Amino acid sequence: MPEPRPPASLQPEQLRTRCDTEAFDFETTAQITDGPLVVGQERAQEAIRFGIGMTQAGYNVYVVGDPGMGRRALVQRFLEAEAAERPVPDDWCYVNNFEDETRPVALRLPPGRGVTLRDGMDRLVDDLGAALHAAFESEEYQLRRQVVQEAAREKEEEALQDLQSRAREQHIAVLRTPTGFAFAPLRDGEVISNKDLQVLPEEKQKEMQEAVQKFQEELQSILRQLPKRMRQLRENIRELNREVAKYAAVDLVAPLEESFEDLPQVTSYIEMAVAHMIQGIETAFLEGTDEDGGSAKMDEVLDERTYGVNILVDHAGSQGAPIVNEDNPHYQGLVGEIEQIAEMGTLTTDFTLIKAGALHRANGGYLVVDARKLLMQSFAWEGLKRALYAKEIRIESAGKALGLM
């Protein structure tokens, strides 16, 4: 049996390799801009480079390997290099659909302009509220509204006065009572009592009764016209409110519309929003009391949740295409969700509670997920495939998507 070899001895300077730093033309490796992104794994690098370069639909990159091989870091470096050369994708916003609030409108805007629209609408609601408060509380508006109301009352009074004048010519008086109007025969300008009326000749009594009946029918006709006159009064006030609101809004709306004149869908939304505001304000002032003139109700109309902008994806300040690493790829995290709030014991929601998922944030860029984690999440794989195949992201609960209770 051979004898064991004696252990080799190493000197301290042999335990590490020294590099001549004078040979490097950089201070840190972050300054290296040329050369390969990763040393080694040439076939893997070529495959990833080829897969990332496929811009057609239906192509994805699947990376597999042993733990600790740096798969994620390798993919990340290639994606960062490629994403830096890609354009920044558009912003996406949700706004209210004033014709059907259950179907909000999605707006697509150039990167960074979603914030501009949101801030512009917030300022418009605040400024328009202040401007309309001042306009509707001004003496000029109150005077014009009073003129409209008095004109309507004058028409009613003219009709009643004409009836009274013709009735008096036939010796019939029109009396106002707490319960309405009444007719009574006259003699020498004085109302005849029932006792005196009974002693008149029967023919005279019949003549007076026929005259009273005739004027009662005319009075009923005048009173039947009252709802129509009230509708006309409301329409006249509505027209006045519309005129005042448009006059107050025109200078405030114009700058916002001009800033989005290159986006017809956005300017159309702004026009619809302003029209909806004015219509709500008209209703507020028609239903408002004489004391508050509808100002209190107007505060309820100009609700920021109604006219706000929900920015689903914001790329303001972004450089290149987005890279989204979704470490927890559950169903709602991928497709987004619609939150709910409790009001009076009932769950309600609106367009401001729509939240983006990873697919929204990665739209126009790259989504990186752990396949094992994805397959372990309920409904996540099916939801991801459905979105990729349909090229549409449907935000709904997993139970609704699969027809479950």
mmCIF file of C-alpha atoms in Angstrom:
data_model
loop_
_atom_site.group_PDB
_atom_site.id
_atom_site.type_symbol
_atom_site.label_atom_id
_atom_site.label_comp_id
_atom_site.label_asym_id
_atom_site.label_seq_id
_atom_site.Cartn_x
_atom_site.Cartn_y
_atom_site.Cartn_z
ATOM 1 C CA MET A 1 0.000 0.000 0.000
ATOM 2 C CA PRO A 2 1.561 3.282 -1.118
ATOM 3 C CA GLU A 3 2.298 5.828 1.508
ATOM 4 C CA PRO A 4 0.093 8.956 1.507
ATOM 5 C CA ARG A 5 1.531 12.015 -0.148
ATOM 6 C CA PRO A 6 2.432 14.817 2.168
ATOM 7 C CA PRO A 7 0.068 17.828 1.951
ATOM 8 C CA ALA A 8 1.192 20.626 -0.360
ATOM 9 C CA SER A 9 1.936 23.918 1.191
ATOM 10 C CA LEU A 10 0.890 27.277 -0.314
ATOM 11 C CA GLN A 11 2.286 30.670 0.342
ATOM 12 C CA PRO A 12 -0.147 33.473 1.342
ATOM 13 C CA GLU A 13 0.381 35.362 -1.920
ATOM 14 C CA GLN A 14 -0.738 32.236 -3.816
ATOM 15 C CA LEU A 15 -4.218 32.251 -2.299
ATOM 16 C CA ARG A 16 -5.582 35.010 -4.554
ATOM 17 C CA THR A 17 -4.961 36.498 -7.972
ATOM 18 C CA ARG A 18 -4.104 40.129 -8.244
ATOM 19 C CA CYS A 19 -5.098 42.248 -11.245
ATOM 20 C CA ASP A 20 -3.214 45.242 -12.473
ATOM 21 C CA THR A 21 -5.829 48.014 -12.143
ATOM 22 C CA GLU A 22 -3.743 50.257 -14.344
ATOM 23 C CA ALA A 23 -4.791 48.101 -17.281
ATOM 24 C CA PHE A 24 -8.504 49.107 -16.841
ATOM 25 C CA ASP A 25 -9.925 52.274 -18.416
ATOM 26 C CA PHE A 26 -12.965 52.443 -16.069
ATOM 27 C CA GLU A 27 -13.500 52.987 -12.386
ATOM 28 C CA THR A 28 -16.555 50.710 -11.951
ATOM 29 C CA THR A 29 -18.118 47.991 -14.130
ATOM 30 C CA ALA A 30 -21.246 50.168 -14.508
ATOM 31 C CA GLN A 31 -19.218 52.271 -16.956
ATOM 32 C CA ILE A 32 -18.755 49.347 -19.359
ATOM 33 C CA THR A 33 -21.059 49.965 -22.336
ATOM 34 C CA ASP A 34 -19.591 47.610 -24.928
ATOM 35 C CA GLY A 35 -18.892 43.949 -24.912
ATOM 36 C CA PRO A 36 -21.243 41.073 -24.052
ATOM 37 C CA LEU A 37 -23.978 41.564 -21.477
ATOM 38 C CA VAL A 38 -23.216 38.216 -19.898
ATOM 39 C CA VAL A 39 -20.085 36.081 -20.057
ATOM 40 C CA GLY A 40 -20.789 32.501 -21.039
ATOM 41 C CA GLN A 41 -24.084 30.754 -21.893
ATOM 42 C CA GLU A 42 -23.739 31.769 -25.540
ATOM 43 C CA ARG A 43 -26.582 29.540 -26.777
ATOM 44 C CA ALA A 44 -28.899 30.758 -24.027
ATOM 45 C CA GLN A 45 -28.025 34.357 -24.806
ATOM 46 C CA GLU A 46 -28.680 33.865 -28.498
ATOM 47 C CA ALA A 47 -32.030 32.201 -27.802
ATOM 48 C CA ILE A 48 -33.137 35.002 -25.469
ATOM 49 C CA ARG A 49 -31.967 37.650 -27.913
ATOM 50 C CA PHE A 50 -33.893 35.929 -30.711
ATOM 51 C CA GLY A 51 -37.049 35.547 -28.611
ATOM 52 C CA ILE A 52 -37.053 39.142 -27.430
ATOM 53 C CA GLY A 53 -36.561 40.315 -31.008
ATOM 54 C CA MET A 54 -39.750 38.566 -32.172
ATOM 55 C CA THR A 55 -42.263 41.413 -32.279
ATOM 56 C CA GLN A 56 -45.083 39.390 -33.857
ATOM 57 C CA ALA A 57 -47.987 38.317 -31.688
ATOM 58 C CA GLY A 58 -48.001 34.871 -30.147
ATOM 59 C CA TYR A 59 -44.294 34.604 -29.323
ATOM 60 C CA ASN A 60 -43.021 34.433 -25.762
ATOM 61 C CA VAL A 61 -39.763 33.445 -24.064
ATOM 62 C CA TYR A 62 -39.613 30.546 -21.615
ATOM 63 C CA VAL A 63 -36.405 30.233 -19.594
ATOM 64 C CA VAL A 64 -35.605 27.047 -17.658
ATOM 65 C CA GLY A 65 -32.528 25.973 -15.717
ATOM 66 C CA ASP A 66 -31.150 24.937 -12.407
ATOM 67 C CA PRO A 67 -31.505 27.268 -9.415
ATOM 68 C CA GLY A 68 -28.657 29.668 -8.917
ATOM 69 C CA MET A 69 -27.736 29.950 -12.581
ATOM 70 C CA GLY A 70 -28.804 33.591 -12.799
ATOM 71 C CA ARG A 71 -31.737 33.078 -15.178
ATOM 72 C CA ARG A 72 -33.690 36.097 -13.978
ATOM 73 C CA ALA A 73 -30.645 38.364 -13.968
ATOM 74 C CA LEU A 74 -29.738 37.229 -17.480
ATOM 75 C CA VAL A 75 -33.240 37.915 -18.821
ATOM 76 C CA GLN A 76 -33.438 41.230 -16.980
ATOM 77 C CA ARG A 77 -30.200 42.519 -18.530
ATOM 78 C CA PHE A 78 -31.320 41.618 -22.035
ATOM 79 C CA LEU A 79 -34.755 43.177 -21.477
ATOM 80 C CA GLU A 80 -33.280 46.388 -20.105
ATOM 81 C CA ALA A 81 -31.053 46.747 -23.139
ATOM 82 C CA GLU A 82 -33.931 46.065 -25.538
ATOM 83 C CA ALA A 83 -36.553 48.125 -23.649
ATOM 84 C CA ALA A 84 -34.311 51.188 -23.676
ATOM 85 C CA GLU A 85 -34.570 51.243 -27.490
ATOM 86 C CA ARG A 86 -38.337 50.827 -27.561
ATOM 87 C CA PRO A 87 -40.833 53.736 -27.501
ATOM 88 C CA VAL A 88 -42.659 54.655 -24.307
ATOM 89 C CA PRO A 89 -46.238 53.256 -24.512
ATOM 90 C CA ASP A 90 -49.368 55.356 -24.128
ATOM 91 C CA ASP A 91 -51.184 56.227 -20.933
ATOM 92 C CA TRP A 92 -54.589 54.687 -20.245
ATOM 93 C CA CYS A 93 -57.346 56.392 -18.267
ATOM 94 C CA TYR A 94 -60.912 55.620 -17.285
ATOM 95 C CA VAL A 95 -63.515 58.402 -17.283
ATOM 96 C CA ASN A 96 -67.213 58.500 -16.593
ATOM 97 C CA ASN A 97 -69.680 57.553 -19.304
ATOM 98 C CA PHE A 98 -72.433 60.120 -18.798
ATOM 99 C CA GLU A 99 -74.865 58.184 -20.984
ATOM 100 C CA ASP A 100 -74.351 54.853 -19.174
ATOM 101 C CA GLU A 101 -72.381 55.024 -15.923
ATOM 102 C CA THR A 102 -72.106 51.215 -15.796
ATOM 103 C CA ARG A 103 -69.859 51.275 -18.880
ATOM 104 C CA PRO A 104 -66.979 53.726 -18.257
ATOM 105 C CA VAL A 105 -64.924 55.011 -21.181
ATOM 106 C CA ALA A 106 -61.253 54.080 -21.633
ATOM 107 C CA LEU A 107 -59.103 56.889 -23.045
ATOM 108 C CA ARG A 108 -55.708 56.331 -24.669
ATOM 109 C CA LEU A 109 -53.338 59.281 -24.424
ATOM 110 C CA PRO A 110 -49.676 59.907 -25.292
ATOM 111 C CA PRO A 111 -47.318 59.191 -22.379
ATOM 112 C CA GLY A 112 -47.544 61.746 -19.593
ATOM 113 C CA ARG A 113 -50.734 63.401 -20.787
ATOM 114 C CA GLY A 114 -52.996 61.340 -18.561
ATOM 115 C CA VAL A 115 -51.768 63.350 -15.578
ATOM 116 C CA THR A 116 -52.358 66.548 -17.547
ATOM 117 C CA LEU A 117 -55.974 65.564 -18.202
ATOM 118 C CA ARG A 118 -56.566 64.509 -14.593
ATOM 119 C CA ASP A 119 -55.149 67.720 -13.140
ATOM 120 C CA GLY A 120 -56.953 69.805 -15.762
ATOM 121 C CA MET A 121 -60.333 68.250 -14.937
ATOM 122 C CA ASP A 122 -59.742 68.668 -11.201
ATOM 123 C CA ARG A 123 -58.968 72.357 -11.702
ATOM 124 C CA LEU A 124 -61.951 72.741 -14.022
ATOM 125 C CA VAL A 125 -64.357 71.324 -11.428
ATOM 126 C CA ASP A 126 -62.945 73.576 -8.694
ATOM 127 C CA ASP A 127 -62.776 76.713 -10.842
ATOM 128 C CA LEU A 128 -66.143 76.124 -12.473
ATOM 129 C CA GLY A 129 -67.757 75.560 -9.073
ATOM 130 C CA ALA A 130 -66.398 78.879 -7.792
ATOM 131 C CA ALA A 131 -67.324 80.716 -10.993
ATOM 132 C CA LEU A 132 -70.875 79.352 -11.008
ATOM 133 C CA HIS A 133 -71.371 80.124 -7.336
ATOM 134 C CA ALA A 134 -70.412 83.724 -8.055
ATOM 135 C CA ALA A 135 -72.554 83.895 -11.211
ATOM 136 C CA PHE A 136 -75.721 82.455 -9.665
ATOM 137 C CA GLU A 137 -75.407 84.462 -6.477
ATOM 138 C CA SER A 138 -74.888 87.736 -8.329
ATOM 139 C CA GLU A 139 -77.532 90.465 -8.221
ATOM 140 C CA GLU A 140 -77.754 90.428 -12.008
ATOM 141 C CA TYR A 141 -78.797 86.773 -12.080
ATOM 142 C CA GLN A 142 -81.249 87.177 -9.217
ATOM 143 C CA LEU A 143 -82.818 90.153 -10.975
ATOM 144 C CA ARG A 144 -83.129 88.300 -14.302
ATOM 145 C CA ARG A 145 -84.659 85.279 -12.563
ATOM 146 C CA GLN A 146 -87.113 87.513 -10.744
ATOM 147 C CA VAL A 147 -88.111 89.135 -14.051
ATOM 148 C CA VAL A 148 -88.809 85.700 -15.570
ATOM 149 C CA GLN A 149 -90.914 84.645 -12.577
ATOM 150 C CA GLU A 150 -92.851 87.910 -12.490
ATOM 151 C CA ALA A 151 -93.559 87.670 -16.224
ATOM 152 C CA ALA A 152 -95.144 84.247 -15.665
ATOM 153 C CA ARG A 153 -97.231 85.545 -12.740
ATOM 154 C CA GLU A 154 -98.362 88.538 -14.773
ATOM 155 C CA LYS A 155 -99.749 86.278 -17.508
ATOM 156 C CA GLU A 156 -101.745 84.346 -14.940
ATOM 157 C CA GLU A 157 -103.022 87.527 -13.318
ATOM 158 C CA GLU A 158 -103.972 88.993 -16.701
ATOM 159 C CA ALA A 159 -106.109 85.944 -17.469
ATOM 160 C CA LEU A 160 -107.844 86.149 -14.084
ATOM 161 C CA GLN A 161 -108.370 89.901 -14.331
ATOM 162 C CA ASP A 162 -109.899 89.517 -17.781
ATOM 163 C CA LEU A 163 -112.251 86.881 -16.368
ATOM 164 C CA GLN A 164 -113.159 89.127 -13.429
ATOM 165 C CA SER A 165 -113.802 92.092 -15.726
ATOM 166 C CA ARG A 166 -116.142 90.155 -18.013
ATOM 167 C CA ALA A 167 -117.888 88.545 -15.065
ATOM 168 C CA ARG A 168 -118.513 91.924 -13.419
ATOM 169 C CA GLU A 169 -120.088 93.177 -16.631
ATOM 170 C CA GLN A 170 -122.678 90.438 -16.143
ATOM 171 C CA HIS A 171 -123.009 91.228 -12.445
ATOM 172 C CA ILE A 172 -120.947 88.266 -11.286
ATOM 173 C CA ALA A 173 -118.145 88.623 -8.735
ATOM 174 C CA VAL A 174 -115.019 86.421 -8.673
ATOM 175 C CA LEU A 175 -113.974 85.946 -5.046
ATOM 176 C CA ARG A 176 -110.633 84.585 -3.781
ATOM 177 C CA THR A 177 -111.061 82.214 -0.840
ATOM 178 C CA PRO A 178 -108.550 80.203 1.204
ATOM 179 C CA THR A 179 -109.569 77.129 -0.776
ATOM 180 C CA GLY A 180 -109.564 78.733 -4.242
ATOM 181 C CA PHE A 181 -112.058 80.858 -6.185
ATOM 182 C CA ALA A 182 -115.821 81.322 -5.863
ATOM 183 C CA PHE A 183 -118.529 83.167 -7.850
ATOM 184 C CA ALA A 184 -121.370 85.251 -6.474
ATOM 185 C CA PRO A 185 -124.085 87.419 -8.114
ATOM 186 C CA LEU A 186 -123.902 91.217 -7.704
ATOM 187 C CA ARG A 187 -126.534 93.912 -7.289
ATOM 188 C CA ASP A 188 -125.519 97.552 -7.226
ATOM 189 C CA GLY A 189 -121.917 96.404 -6.915
ATOM 190 C CA GLU A 190 -122.603 94.364 -3.782
ATOM 191 C CA VAL A 191 -122.677 90.580 -3.399
ATOM 192 C CA ILE A 192 -126.245 89.292 -3.065
ATOM 193 C CA SER A 193 -126.812 87.055 -0.060
ATOM 194 C CA ASN A 194 -128.509 83.694 -0.431
ATOM 195 C CA LYS A 195 -131.558 85.066 1.324
ATOM 196 C CA ASP A 196 -131.917 87.987 -1.114
ATOM 197 C CA LEU A 197 -131.168 85.667 -4.034
ATOM 198 C CA GLN A 198 -134.132 83.470 -3.134
ATOM 199 C CA VAL A 199 -136.626 86.374 -3.456
ATOM 200 C CA LEU A 200 -135.531 87.212 -7.016
ATOM 201 C CA PRO A 201 -137.727 86.051 -9.885
ATOM 202 C CA GLU A 202 -137.028 82.474 -10.922
ATOM 203 C CA GLU A 203 -136.035 83.583 -14.408
ATOM 204 C CA LYS A 204 -133.449 86.010 -12.959
ATOM 205 C CA GLN A 205 -132.057 83.289 -10.699
ATOM 206 C CA LYS A 206 -131.727 80.937 -13.648
ATOM 207 C CA GLU A 207 -129.969 83.627 -15.673
ATOM 208 C CA MET A 208 -127.455 84.227 -12.883
ATOM 209 C CA GLN A 209 -126.855 80.495 -12.389
ATOM 210 C CA GLU A 210 -126.125 80.066 -16.088
ATOM 211 C CA ALA A 211 -123.679 82.977 -16.011
ATOM 212 C CA VAL A 212 -121.930 81.546 -12.937
ATOM 213 C CA GLN A 213 -121.710 78.139 -14.627
ATOM 214 C CA LYS A 214 -120.200 79.719 -17.726
ATOM 215 C CA PHE A 215 -117.517 81.585 -15.788
ATOM 216 C CA GLN A 216 -116.761 78.532 -13.669
ATOM 217 C CA GLU A 217 -115.972 76.615 -16.837
ATOM 218 C CA GLU A 218 -113.721 79.435 -18.038
ATOM 219 C CA LEU A 219 -111.959 79.486 -14.659
ATOM 220 C CA GLN A 220 -111.402 75.742 -14.855
ATOM 221 C CA SER A 221 -109.884 76.222 -18.279
ATOM 222 C CA ILE A 222 -107.524 78.892 -16.910
ATOM 223 C CA LEU A 223 -106.538 76.670 -13.985
ATOM 224 C CA ARG A 224 -105.912 73.728 -16.304
ATOM 225 C CA GLN A 225 -103.395 75.907 -18.128
ATOM 226 C CA LEU A 226 -101.495 76.463 -14.882
ATOM 227 C CA PRO A 227 -99.287 73.288 -15.135
ATOM 228 C CA LYS A 228 -98.409 74.272 -18.683
ATOM 229 C CA ARG A 229 -97.439 77.753 -17.521
ATOM 230 C CA MET A 230 -95.366 76.260 -14.717
ATOM 231 C CA ARG A 231 -93.551 74.034 -17.214
ATOM 232 C CA GLN A 232 -92.906 77.072 -19.374
ATOM 233 C CA LEU A 233 -91.614 78.948 -16.341
ATOM 234 C CA ARG A 234 -89.255 76.110 -15.495
ATOM 235 C CA GLU A 235 -88.057 75.997 -19.080
ATOM 236 C CA ASN A 236 -87.451 79.747 -19.090
ATOM 237 C CA ILE A 237 -85.454 79.483 -15.853
ATOM 238 C CA ARG A 238 -83.591 76.495 -17.257
ATOM 239 C CA GLU A 239 -82.675 78.501 -20.339
ATOM 240 C CA LEU A 240 -81.514 81.369 -18.143
ATOM 241 C CA ASN A 241 -79.390 78.998 -16.023
ATOM 242 C CA ARG A 242 -77.937 77.427 -19.142
ATOM 243 C CA GLU A 243 -77.027 80.819 -20.553
ATOM 244 C CA VAL A 244 -75.388 81.963 -17.303
ATOM 245 C CA ALA A 245 -73.513 78.649 -16.846
ATOM 246 C CA LYS A 246 -72.185 78.618 -20.408
ATOM 247 C CA TYR A 247 -71.054 82.216 -20.086
ATOM 248 C CA ALA A 248 -69.212 81.405 -16.867
ATOM 249 C CA ALA A 249 -67.698 78.184 -18.243
ATOM 250 C CA VAL A 250 -66.495 79.237 -21.685
ATOM 251 C CA ASP A 251 -63.281 80.933 -20.549
ATOM 252 C CA LEU A 252 -62.456 78.106 -18.137
ATOM 253 C CA VAL A 253 -63.041 75.240 -20.572
ATOM 254 C CA ALA A 254 -61.308 76.718 -23.622
ATOM 255 C CA PRO A 255 -57.682 76.312 -22.391
ATOM 256 C CA LEU A 256 -58.244 72.660 -21.450
ATOM 257 C CA GLU A 257 -59.855 71.835 -24.795
ATOM 258 C CA GLU A 258 -57.074 73.601 -26.684
ATOM 259 C CA SER A 259 -54.426 71.546 -24.883
ATOM 260 C CA PHE A 260 -56.069 68.343 -26.185
ATOM 261 C CA GLU A 261 -57.222 69.529 -29.606
ATOM 262 C CA ASP A 262 -55.026 66.834 -31.202
ATOM 263 C CA LEU A 263 -57.028 64.125 -29.394
ATOM 264 C CA PRO A 264 -60.679 64.263 -30.582
ATOM 265 C CA GLN A 265 -61.782 61.553 -28.151
ATOM 266 C CA VAL A 266 -60.526 63.609 -25.203
ATOM 267 C CA THR A 267 -62.078 66.891 -26.380
ATOM 268 C CA SER A 268 -65.356 65.041 -26.935
ATOM 269 C CA TYR A 269 -65.229 63.787 -23.345
ATOM 270 C CA ILE A 270 -64.511 67.300 -22.027
ATOM 271 C CA GLU A 271 -67.496 68.683 -23.964
ATOM 272 C CA MET A 272 -69.778 65.947 -22.614
ATOM 273 C CA ALA A 273 -68.499 66.499 -19.070
ATOM 274 C CA VAL A 274 -69.147 70.252 -19.210
ATOM 275 C CA ALA A 275 -72.609 69.705 -20.732
ATOM 276 C CA HIS A 276 -73.383 67.225 -17.936
ATOM 277 C CA MET A 277 -72.195 69.724 -15.318
ATOM 278 C CA ILE A 278 -74.387 72.478 -16.742
ATOM 279 C CA GLN A 279 -77.396 70.158 -16.940
ATOM 280 C CA GLY A 280 -76.908 69.128 -13.320
ATOM 281 C CA ILE A 281 -76.541 72.742 -12.256
ATOM 282 C CA GLU A 282 -79.769 73.635 -14.063
ATOM 283 C CA THR A 283 -81.579 70.928 -12.105
ATOM 284 C CA ALA A 284 -79.971 72.051 -8.862
ATOM 285 C CA PHE A 285 -81.191 75.612 -9.268
ATOM 286 C CA LEU A 286 -84.651 74.552 -10.399
ATOM 287 C CA GLU A 287 -85.019 72.363 -7.304
ATOM 288 C CA GLY A 288 -83.268 74.806 -4.977
ATOM 289 C CA THR A 289 -85.228 76.896 -2.535
ATOM 290 C CA ASP A 290 -85.572 80.630 -2.824
ATOM 291 C CA GLU A 291 -83.267 81.024 0.165
ATOM 292 C CA ASP A 292 -80.278 79.089 -1.192
ATOM 293 C CA GLY A 293 -80.980 79.509 -4.900
ATOM 294 C CA GLY A 294 -79.780 75.947 -5.439
ATOM 295 C CA SER A 295 -76.206 76.660 -4.303
ATOM 296 C CA ALA A 296 -76.238 73.841 -1.773
ATOM 297 C CA LYS A 297 -77.395 71.349 -4.387
ATOM 298 C CA MET A 298 -74.776 72.614 -6.828
ATOM 299 C CA ASP A 299 -72.035 71.450 -4.439
ATOM 300 C CA GLU A 300 -73.443 67.938 -4.778
ATOM 301 C CA VAL A 301 -73.524 68.191 -8.578
ATOM 302 C CA LEU A 302 -69.862 69.197 -8.974
ATOM 303 C CA ASP A 303 -68.538 65.942 -7.547
ATOM 304 C CA GLU A 304 -64.924 65.130 -8.372
ATOM 305 C CA ARG A 305 -65.745 61.401 -8.411
ATOM 306 C CA THR A 306 -68.145 62.087 -11.268
ATOM 307 C CA TYR A 307 -65.803 64.242 -13.340
ATOM 308 C CA GLY A 308 -62.426 62.937 -12.164
ATOM 309 C CA VAL A 309 -59.960 60.925 -14.252
ATOM 310 C CA ASN A 310 -58.806 57.489 -13.093
ATOM 311 C CA ILE A 311 -55.284 57.010 -14.469
ATOM 312 C CA LEU A 312 -54.953 53.279 -14.980
ATOM 313 C CA VAL A 313 -51.430 53.387 -16.484
ATOM 314 C CA ASP A 314 -49.167 56.419 -16.195
ATOM 315 C CA HIS A 315 -45.902 56.660 -18.142
ATOM 316 C CA ALA A 316 -45.022 60.231 -17.257
ATOM 317 C CA GLY A 317 -41.254 60.396 -16.936
ATOM 318 C CA SER A 318 -40.727 56.856 -18.248
ATOM 319 C CA GLN A 319 -37.768 55.952 -20.431
ATOM 320 C CA GLY A 320 -38.308 53.229 -23.003
ATOM 321 C CA ALA A 321 -40.712 50.316 -22.740
ATOM 322 C CA PRO A 322 -41.821 49.072 -19.291
ATOM 323 C CA ILE A 323 -40.493 45.871 -17.713
ATOM 324 C CA VAL A 324 -42.900 44.461 -15.131
ATOM 325 C CA ASN A 325 -41.649 41.680 -12.847
ATOM 326 C CA GLU A 326 -44.729 40.134 -11.274
ATOM 327 C CA ASP A 327 -43.517 38.103 -8.284
ATOM 328 C CA ASN A 328 -47.037 37.151 -7.212
ATOM 329 C CA PRO A 329 -48.908 36.397 -10.451
ATOM 330 C CA HIS A 330 -52.382 35.730 -9.054
ATOM 331 C CA TYR A 331 -55.468 36.249 -11.205
ATOM 332 C CA GLN A 332 -56.457 39.737 -9.988
ATOM 333 C CA GLY A 333 -52.836 40.824 -9.942
ATOM 334 C CA LEU A 334 -52.584 40.044 -13.649
ATOM 335 C CA VAL A 335 -55.882 41.351 -15.040
ATOM 336 C CA GLY A 336 -56.644 44.030 -12.440
ATOM 337 C CA GLU A 337 -59.655 44.407 -10.198
ATOM 338 C CA ILE A 338 -62.650 46.598 -9.451
ATOM 339 C CA GLU A 339 -62.764 47.572 -5.808
ATOM 340 C CA GLN A 340 -65.981 48.177 -3.895
ATOM 341 C CA ILE A 341 -66.983 50.418 -1.035
ATOM 342 C CA ALA A 342 -69.766 49.956 1.519
ATOM 343 C CA GLU A 343 -72.483 52.603 1.496
ATOM 344 C CA MET A 344 -75.608 52.254 3.614
ATOM 345 C CA GLY A 345 -75.048 48.524 3.928
ATOM 346 C CA THR A 346 -74.630 48.015 0.171
ATOM 347 C CA LEU A 347 -71.461 47.442 -1.837
ATOM 348 C CA THR A 348 -71.082 49.974 -4.633
ATOM 349 C CA THR A 349 -68.410 50.798 -7.169
ATOM 350 C CA ASP A 350 -67.607 53.234 -9.959
ATOM 351 C CA PHE A 351 -64.941 53.884 -12.558
ATOM 352 C CA THR A 352 -62.581 55.477 -10.013
ATOM 353 C CA LEU A 353 -62.231 52.109 -8.242
ATOM 354 C CA ILE A 354 -60.842 50.270 -11.273
ATOM 355 C CA LYS A 355 -57.260 49.191 -10.539
ATOM 356 C CA ALA A 356 -54.665 48.116 -13.093
ATOM 357 C CA GLY A 357 -53.072 44.670 -13.210
ATOM 358 C CA ALA A 358 -49.635 43.583 -14.370
ATOM 359 C CA LEU A 359 -50.920 43.160 -17.937
ATOM 360 C CA HIS A 360 -51.986 46.799 -18.000
ATOM 361 C CA ARG A 361 -48.665 48.043 -16.661
ATOM 362 C CA ALA A 362 -46.688 45.828 -19.063
ATOM 363 C CA ASN A 363 -48.731 46.770 -22.115
ATOM 364 C CA GLY A 364 -46.300 47.957 -24.789
ATOM 365 C CA GLY A 365 -43.370 46.403 -22.914
ATOM 366 C CA TYR A 366 -42.450 43.159 -21.173
ATOM 367 C CA LEU A 367 -44.044 41.023 -18.469
ATOM 368 C CA VAL A 368 -41.822 38.629 -16.510
ATOM 369 C CA VAL A 369 -43.472 35.964 -14.337
ATOM 370 C CA ASP A 370 -42.317 32.831 -12.555
ATOM 371 C CA ALA A 371 -44.040 29.988 -14.417
ATOM 372 C CA ARG A 372 -44.175 27.764 -11.348
ATOM 373 C CA LYS A 373 -45.824 30.473 -9.240
ATOM 374 C CA LEU A 374 -48.201 31.268 -12.102
ATOM 375 C CA LEU A 375 -49.416 27.669 -12.386
ATOM 376 C CA MET A 376 -49.901 27.412 -8.621
ATOM 377 C CA GLN A 377 -52.335 30.350 -8.572
ATOM 378 C CA SER A 378 -55.994 29.546 -9.157
ATOM 379 C CA PHE A 379 -57.286 30.678 -12.583
ATOM 380 C CA ALA A 380 -54.156 32.794 -13.240
ATOM 381 C CA TRP A 381 -52.847 30.692 -16.154
ATOM 382 C CA GLU A 382 -56.256 30.583 -17.833
ATOM 383 C CA GLY A 383 -56.750 34.303 -17.328
ATOM 384 C CA LEU A 384 -53.334 35.107 -18.794
ATOM 385 C CA LYS A 385 -53.900 32.915 -21.858
ATOM 386 C CA ARG A 386 -57.361 34.365 -22.440
ATOM 387 C CA ALA A 387 -56.010 37.918 -22.348
ATOM 388 C CA LEU A 388 -53.134 37.109 -24.716
ATOM 389 C CA TYR A 389 -55.312 35.238 -27.205
ATOM 390 C CA ALA A 390 -58.157 37.771 -27.184
ATOM 391 C CA LYS A 391 -55.785 40.788 -27.051
ATOM 392 C CA GLU A 392 -58.183 42.186 -24.488
ATOM 393 C CA ILE A 393 -58.022 42.499 -20.723
ATOM 394 C CA ARG A 394 -61.358 41.850 -19.032
ATOM 395 C CA ILE A 395 -61.384 43.011 -15.418
ATOM 396 C CA GLU A 396 -63.721 40.668 -13.598
ATOM 397 C CA SER A 397 -63.658 38.360 -10.620
ATOM 398 C CA ALA A 398 -62.426 34.807 -11.136
ATOM 399 C CA GLY A 399 -65.839 33.441 -10.194
ATOM 400 C CA LYS A 400 -67.603 35.578 -12.784
ATOM 401 C CA ALA A 401 -64.994 34.792 -15.445
ATOM 402 C CA LEU A 402 -65.580 31.068 -14.996
ATOM 403 C CA GLY A 403 -69.327 31.283 -14.426
ATOM 404 C CA LEU A 404 -69.085 30.431 -10.710
ATOM 405 C CA MET A 405 -71.107 31.890 -7.864
#
